[in-house]
Tab-separated table of C-alpha atoms in Angstrom:
chain	number	residue	atom	x	y	z
A	34	MET	CA	-19.825	18.851	-8.251
A	35	ASP	CA	-20.457	21.557	-5.622
A	36	SER	CA	-23.422	19.635	-4.266
A	37	ILE	CA	-21.200	16.622	-3.583
A	38	LEU	CA	-18.457	18.648	-1.904
A	39	GLN	CA	-20.885	20.196	0.559
A	40	TYR	CA	-20.988	16.905	2.480
A	41	GLU	CA	-18.282	16.517	5.107
A	42	PHE	CA	-17.968	12.751	4.658
A	43	PHE	CA	-17.226	13.232	0.949
A	44	ARG	CA	-14.661	15.938	1.659
A	45	ASN	CA	-13.013	13.634	4.196
A	46	ALA	CA	-12.967	10.882	1.583
A	47	LEU	CA	-11.369	13.256	-0.943
A	48	TYR	CA	-8.695	14.436	1.499
A	49	GLY	CA	-8.053	10.888	2.634
A	50	VAL	CA	-7.718	9.545	-0.906
A	51	THR	CA	-5.321	12.363	-1.796
A	52	ILE	CA	-3.055	11.872	1.223
A	53	ILE	CA	-2.964	8.092	1.248
A	54	SER	CA	-2.466	7.830	-2.528
A	55	ILE	CA	0.751	9.843	-2.149
A	56	ALA	CA	1.957	7.594	0.675
A	57	ALA	CA	0.976	4.424	-1.198
A	58	ALA	CA	2.813	5.619	-4.316
A	59	VAL	CA	6.034	6.272	-2.380
A	60	ILE	CA	5.829	2.962	-0.510
A	61	GLY	CA	4.794	1.113	-3.667
A	62	THR	CA	7.853	2.375	-5.560
A	63	TYR	CA	10.083	0.789	-2.913
A	64	ILE	CA	8.063	-2.454	-3.006
A	65	VAL	CA	8.094	-2.755	-6.801
A	66	THR	CA	11.790	-1.856	-7.059
A	67	ARG	CA	12.718	-4.540	-4.525
A	68	ARG	CA	10.328	-7.002	-6.218
A	69	LEU	CA	8.392	-7.450	-3.000
A	70	VAL	CA	4.858	-6.957	-4.288
A	71	ALA	CA	3.879	-10.213	-2.597
A	72	ILE	CA	4.865	-8.803	0.809
A	73	SER	CA	2.010	-6.311	0.610
A	74	GLY	CA	-0.397	-9.195	0.129
A	75	GLY	CA	1.196	-11.169	2.943
A	76	ILE	CA	1.060	-8.308	5.453
A	77	THR	CA	-2.435	-7.352	4.288
A	78	HIS	CA	-3.791	-10.822	4.946
A	79	ALA	CA	-1.830	-11.057	8.194
A	80	CYS	CA	-3.773	-7.957	9.282
A	81	PHE	CA	-6.900	-10.083	9.174
A	82	GLY	CA	-5.605	-11.883	12.252
A	83	GLY	CA	-5.335	-8.557	14.078
A	84	LEU	CA	-8.825	-7.535	12.985
A	85	GLY	CA	-10.274	-10.790	14.278
A	86	LEU	CA	-8.425	-10.435	17.587
A	87	GLY	CA	-9.648	-6.849	17.982
A	88	TYR	CA	-13.275	-7.831	17.483
A	89	PHE	CA	-12.884	-10.779	19.850
A	90	LEU	CA	-11.331	-8.657	22.627
A	91	GLY	CA	-13.661	-5.720	22.031
A	92	VAL	CA	-10.833	-3.262	21.344
A	93	SER	CA	-9.995	-1.182	18.286
A	94	PRO	CA	-9.473	-3.603	15.366
A	95	VAL	CA	-7.251	-1.035	13.625
A	96	LEU	CA	-4.887	-1.013	16.612
A	97	THR	CA	-4.614	-4.801	16.774
A	98	ALA	CA	-4.273	-4.962	12.984
A	99	ALA	CA	-1.358	-2.509	13.237
A	100	VAL	CA	0.320	-4.726	15.832
A	101	PHE	CA	-0.132	-7.788	13.613
A	102	ALA	CA	1.056	-5.917	10.510
A	103	ILE	CA	4.235	-4.607	12.130
A	104	GLY	CA	4.901	-7.961	13.798
A	105	SER	CA	4.398	-9.899	10.566
A	106	SER	CA	6.538	-7.507	8.513
A	107	VAL	CA	9.383	-7.665	11.027
A	108	GLY	CA	8.892	-11.446	11.148
A	109	VAL	CA	9.330	-11.725	7.388
A	110	GLU	CA	12.489	-9.632	7.533
A	111	TRP	CA	13.849	-11.688	10.460
A	112	LEU	CA	13.059	-15.061	8.854
A	113	SER	CA	14.695	-14.064	5.577
A	114	ARG	CA	17.822	-12.745	7.318
A	115	ASN	CA	18.419	-15.029	10.297
A	116	GLN	CA	16.740	-18.292	9.341
A	117	ARG	CA	17.941	-18.286	5.721
A	118	MET	CA	14.375	-18.618	4.489
A	119	ARG	CA	13.469	-17.127	1.128
A	120	GLU	CA	11.368	-13.979	1.462
A	121	ASP	CA	8.519	-15.410	-0.627
A	122	SER	CA	8.426	-18.500	1.621
A	123	ALA	CA	8.393	-16.343	4.762
A	124	ILE	CA	5.573	-14.258	3.272
A	125	ALA	CA	3.562	-17.406	2.571
A	126	VAL	CA	3.925	-18.508	6.193
A	127	ILE	CA	2.842	-15.120	7.573
A	128	TRP	CA	0.000	-14.879	5.025
A	129	ALA	CA	-1.494	-18.261	5.969
A	130	LEU	CA	-1.027	-17.775	9.723
A	131	GLY	CA	-2.664	-14.340	9.733
A	132	MET	CA	-5.714	-15.508	7.802
A	133	ALA	CA	-6.078	-18.618	9.974
A	134	VAL	CA	-5.865	-16.654	13.240
A	135	GLY	CA	-8.327	-14.068	11.926
A	136	ILE	CA	-10.873	-16.681	10.900
A	137	ILE	CA	-10.665	-18.373	14.307
A	138	PHE	CA	-11.186	-15.142	16.270
A	139	VAL	CA	-14.027	-13.938	14.013
A	140	PHE	CA	-15.719	-17.308	14.529
A	141	LEU	CA	-15.290	-17.020	18.313
A	142	THR	CA	-16.609	-13.438	18.424
A	143	PRO	CA	-20.228	-13.449	19.679
A	144	GLY	CA	-22.802	-12.145	17.219
A	145	TYR	CA	-22.280	-10.629	13.772
A	146	VAL	CA	-19.271	-8.469	12.909
A	147	PRO	CA	-20.851	-5.655	10.872
A	148	GLU	CA	-17.697	-3.651	10.120
A	149	LEU	CA	-15.760	-6.604	8.734
A	150	ASN	CA	-16.929	-5.912	5.175
A	151	VAL	CA	-15.444	-2.410	5.397
A	152	PHE	CA	-11.989	-3.866	6.033
A	153	LEU	CA	-12.440	-6.624	3.453
A	154	PHE	CA	-13.746	-4.487	0.589
A	155	GLY	CA	-13.109	-0.897	1.674
A	156	ASN	CA	-15.303	2.167	2.022
A	157	VAL	CA	-13.656	5.563	1.655
A	158	LEU	CA	-16.826	7.319	2.799
A	159	THR	CA	-16.187	6.087	6.359
A	160	ILE	CA	-12.950	8.086	6.706
A	161	SER	CA	-13.168	10.310	9.791
A	162	ASN	CA	-11.258	13.398	10.895
A	163	GLY	CA	-9.150	11.173	13.137
A	164	ASP	CA	-8.244	8.994	10.150
A	165	LEU	CA	-7.210	12.102	8.219
A	166	TRP	CA	-4.843	13.158	10.982
A	167	ALA	CA	-3.372	9.661	11.115
A	168	PHE	CA	-2.910	9.656	7.309
A	169	ALA	CA	-1.326	13.115	7.361
A	170	VAL	CA	1.110	12.356	10.214
A	171	PHE	CA	2.181	9.063	8.658
A	172	THR	CA	2.687	10.605	5.212
A	173	ALA	CA	4.755	13.430	6.719
A	174	VAL	CA	6.940	10.937	8.628
A	175	LEU	CA	7.302	8.783	5.494
A	176	LEU	CA	8.329	11.698	3.268
A	177	LEU	CA	10.757	12.964	5.901
A	178	PHE	CA	12.364	9.540	6.284
A	179	VAL	CA	12.636	9.008	2.514
A	180	GLY	CA	14.064	12.509	2.086
A	181	VAL	CA	16.732	12.029	4.766
A	182	PHE	CA	17.756	8.490	3.760
A	183	TYR	CA	17.017	8.707	0.036
A	184	LYS	CA	20.472	7.600	-1.181
A	185	GLN	CA	20.603	4.710	1.283
A	186	ILE	CA	17.098	3.560	0.337
A	187	LEU	CA	18.007	3.789	-3.340
A	188	ALA	CA	21.127	1.651	-2.897
A	189	TYR	CA	19.305	-0.863	-0.690
A	190	SER	CA	16.371	-1.154	-3.114
A	191	PHE	CA	18.479	-2.191	-6.086
A	192	ASP	CA	21.279	-4.241	-4.512
A	193	ARG	CA	21.325	-5.059	-0.791
A	194	ASP	CA	24.754	-6.737	-0.939
A	195	PHE	CA	26.333	-3.785	-2.752
A	196	ALA	CA	24.724	-1.404	-0.256
A	197	SER	CA	26.249	-3.405	2.601
A	198	VAL	CA	29.697	-3.192	0.990
A	199	MET	CA	29.231	0.579	0.681
A	200	HIS	CA	28.584	0.712	4.457
A	201	VAL	CA	24.905	1.516	4.104
A	202	PRO	CA	23.037	0.559	7.326
A	203	VAL	CA	21.084	-2.132	5.498
A	204	ARG	CA	19.596	-3.677	8.634
A	205	PHE	CA	18.216	-0.322	9.816
A	206	ILE	CA	16.927	0.635	6.356
A	207	GLY	CA	15.375	-2.794	5.835
A	208	TYR	CA	13.520	-2.892	9.141
A	209	ALA	CA	12.481	0.766	8.969
A	210	MET	CA	11.038	0.470	5.462
A	211	THR	CA	9.332	-2.796	6.391
A	212	VAL	CA	7.608	-1.125	9.345
A	213	LEU	CA	6.579	1.836	7.163
A	214	VAL	CA	5.107	-0.589	4.621
A	215	ALA	CA	3.135	-2.283	7.404
A	216	VAL	CA	1.764	0.988	8.799
A	217	CYS	CA	0.814	2.175	5.305
A	218	ILE	CA	-1.076	-1.061	4.725
A	219	VAL	CA	-2.992	-0.725	7.999
A	220	LEU	CA	-3.992	2.864	7.256
A	221	THR	CA	-5.050	1.961	3.714
A	222	ILE	CA	-7.183	-1.058	4.608
A	223	ARG	CA	-10.265	1.063	5.207
A	224	LEU	CA	-9.678	2.889	1.923
A	225	VAL	CA	-9.652	-0.045	-0.498
A	226	GLY	CA	-10.004	-3.113	1.721
A	227	ILE	CA	-7.863	-6.192	2.180
A	228	MET	CA	-8.898	-7.670	-1.157
A	229	LEU	CA	-7.836	-4.674	-3.274
A	230	LEU	CA	-4.926	-3.180	-1.356
A	231	MET	CA	-2.200	-4.817	-3.442
A	232	SER	CA	-3.398	-2.862	-6.467
A	233	MET	CA	-2.821	0.451	-4.684
A	234	LEU	CA	0.774	-0.537	-3.946
A	235	ALA	CA	1.684	-1.923	-7.367
A	236	LEU	CA	-0.455	-0.674	-10.253
A	237	PRO	CA	0.593	3.024	-10.170
A	238	GLN	CA	4.234	1.967	-10.315
A	239	ILE	CA	3.597	-0.496	-13.137
A	240	ILE	CA	1.823	2.253	-15.100
A	241	ALA	CA	4.555	4.822	-14.457
A	242	GLU	CA	7.231	2.255	-15.304
A	243	THR	CA	6.042	2.176	-18.922
A	244	PHE	CA	7.514	5.674	-19.341
A	245	CYS	CA	9.840	6.193	-16.351
A	246	LYS	CA	12.995	4.188	-15.700
A	247	ARG	CA	14.850	6.167	-13.038
A	248	TYR	CA	13.873	5.817	-9.376
A	249	PRO	CA	12.956	9.489	-8.690
A	250	THR	CA	10.917	9.859	-11.888
A	251	LEU	CA	9.246	6.507	-11.210
A	252	MET	CA	8.245	7.683	-7.740
A	253	ALA	CA	6.974	11.041	-9.022
A	254	GLY	CA	5.104	9.366	-11.877
A	255	SER	CA	3.533	6.900	-9.441
A	256	VAL	CA	2.273	9.761	-7.277
A	257	VAL	CA	0.686	11.460	-10.304
A	258	VAL	CA	-0.940	8.231	-11.521
A	259	SER	CA	-2.157	7.319	-8.041
A	260	LEU	CA	-3.671	10.768	-7.466
A	261	PHE	CA	-5.372	10.846	-10.872
A	262	CYS	CA	-6.850	7.355	-10.562
A	263	CYS	CA	-7.907	7.624	-6.919
A	264	VAL	CA	-9.460	11.085	-7.080
A	265	GLY	CA	-11.043	10.308	-10.459
A	266	GLY	CA	-12.402	7.030	-9.136
A	267	LEU	CA	-13.908	8.768	-6.096
A	268	PHE	CA	-15.821	11.356	-8.148
A	269	LEU	CA	-16.851	8.846	-10.804
A	270	SER	CA	-18.150	6.402	-8.201
A	271	ALA	CA	-20.301	9.164	-6.719
A	272	CYS	CA	-21.765	9.868	-10.174
A	273	ILE	CA	-22.565	6.280	-11.198
A	274	ASN	CA	-23.132	4.902	-7.655
A	275	VAL	CA	-20.667	2.001	-7.591
A	276	PRO	CA	-18.091	1.001	-4.922
A	277	CYS	CA	-15.188	3.443	-5.056
A	278	SER	CA	-12.403	0.991	-4.184
A	279	ALA	CA	-13.315	-1.428	-6.971
A	280	LEU	CA	-13.686	1.422	-9.460
A	281	ILE	CA	-10.244	2.799	-8.584
A	282	VAL	CA	-8.682	-0.570	-9.428
A	283	VAL	CA	-10.630	-0.761	-12.712
A	284	ILE	CA	-9.420	2.734	-13.645
A	285	MET	CA	-5.820	1.795	-12.825
A	286	VAL	CA	-6.006	-1.326	-14.979
A	287	ALA	CA	-7.550	0.711	-17.821
A	288	ALA	CA	-4.768	3.298	-17.432
A	289	TYR	CA	-2.160	0.538	-17.649
A	290	ILE	CA	-3.715	-0.844	-20.842
A	291	ILE	CA	-3.769	2.643	-22.383
A	292	ALA	CA	-0.171	3.311	-21.311
A	293	SER	CA	0.954	-0.013	-22.790
A	294	LEU	CA	-0.792	0.743	-26.077
A	295	VAL	CA	0.775	4.213	-26.219
A	296	ARG	CA	4.223	2.759	-25.544
A	297	SER	CA	3.745	0.099	-28.236
A	298	PHE	CA	2.587	2.739	-30.706
A	299	ARG	CA	5.582	4.958	-29.955
A	300	SER	CA	7.972	2.003	-30.252
A	301	SER	CA	6.523	0.986	-33.612
A	302	ARG	CA	6.905	4.529	-34.934
A	303	ILE	CA	10.521	4.695	-33.756
A	304	ASN	CA	11.288	1.346	-35.383
A	305	ARG	CA	9.923	2.577	-38.687
């Protein structure tokens, strides 16, 4: 264990996994509660358009992906509110457009795009000190925002119409949380990749939901599950030499199966 921790890239990966798993758990609780799991997939795939544009223009693909993510998330919110389009339909439009634009720009980019696999499949060992600062600042802003507007977010998550009647600033909360979701997705792309990001934003909540029913306990349980699975997956991947992002998802699925079996066993004992 000590021999692994002596490497700076592994320590950066450990710090990065710890910070971003907390942020993903908080954001994921909001997504699962509002039944918007698909929006994470839509924004994630819309980011591909930003990545392709970044490579084509020769600028930072993370920056252009952030622009695409925020633009697509705000676009989904705007379409669902002002154009009377269902959110799942708006997500489908953004999803398809982002992937199409990304494919076109990657095709037009001269030569081979070597870092594309990192964004598609993830590689936590590439996390730099700059990434850690970005993760830390975002997580601090996220926790501060959730702490200040906790009651409003709670009301908006469960019933937007009721929250509006109670004079909750639903438009502000909706757009703000949508932007935070988009930024979280951009920062997490390098951690688990486009293909596996949805698991980070849904599986911890699904696992915690087997035992937790209230919003605050669900959020706290999601943080614990996310930390355990992500940190455990990082160390285990270093021991057996397999991709960390894929192993984290496998561990989360295994944890969900175990949690479901435990809940079924407890329910059967209570029924007896």
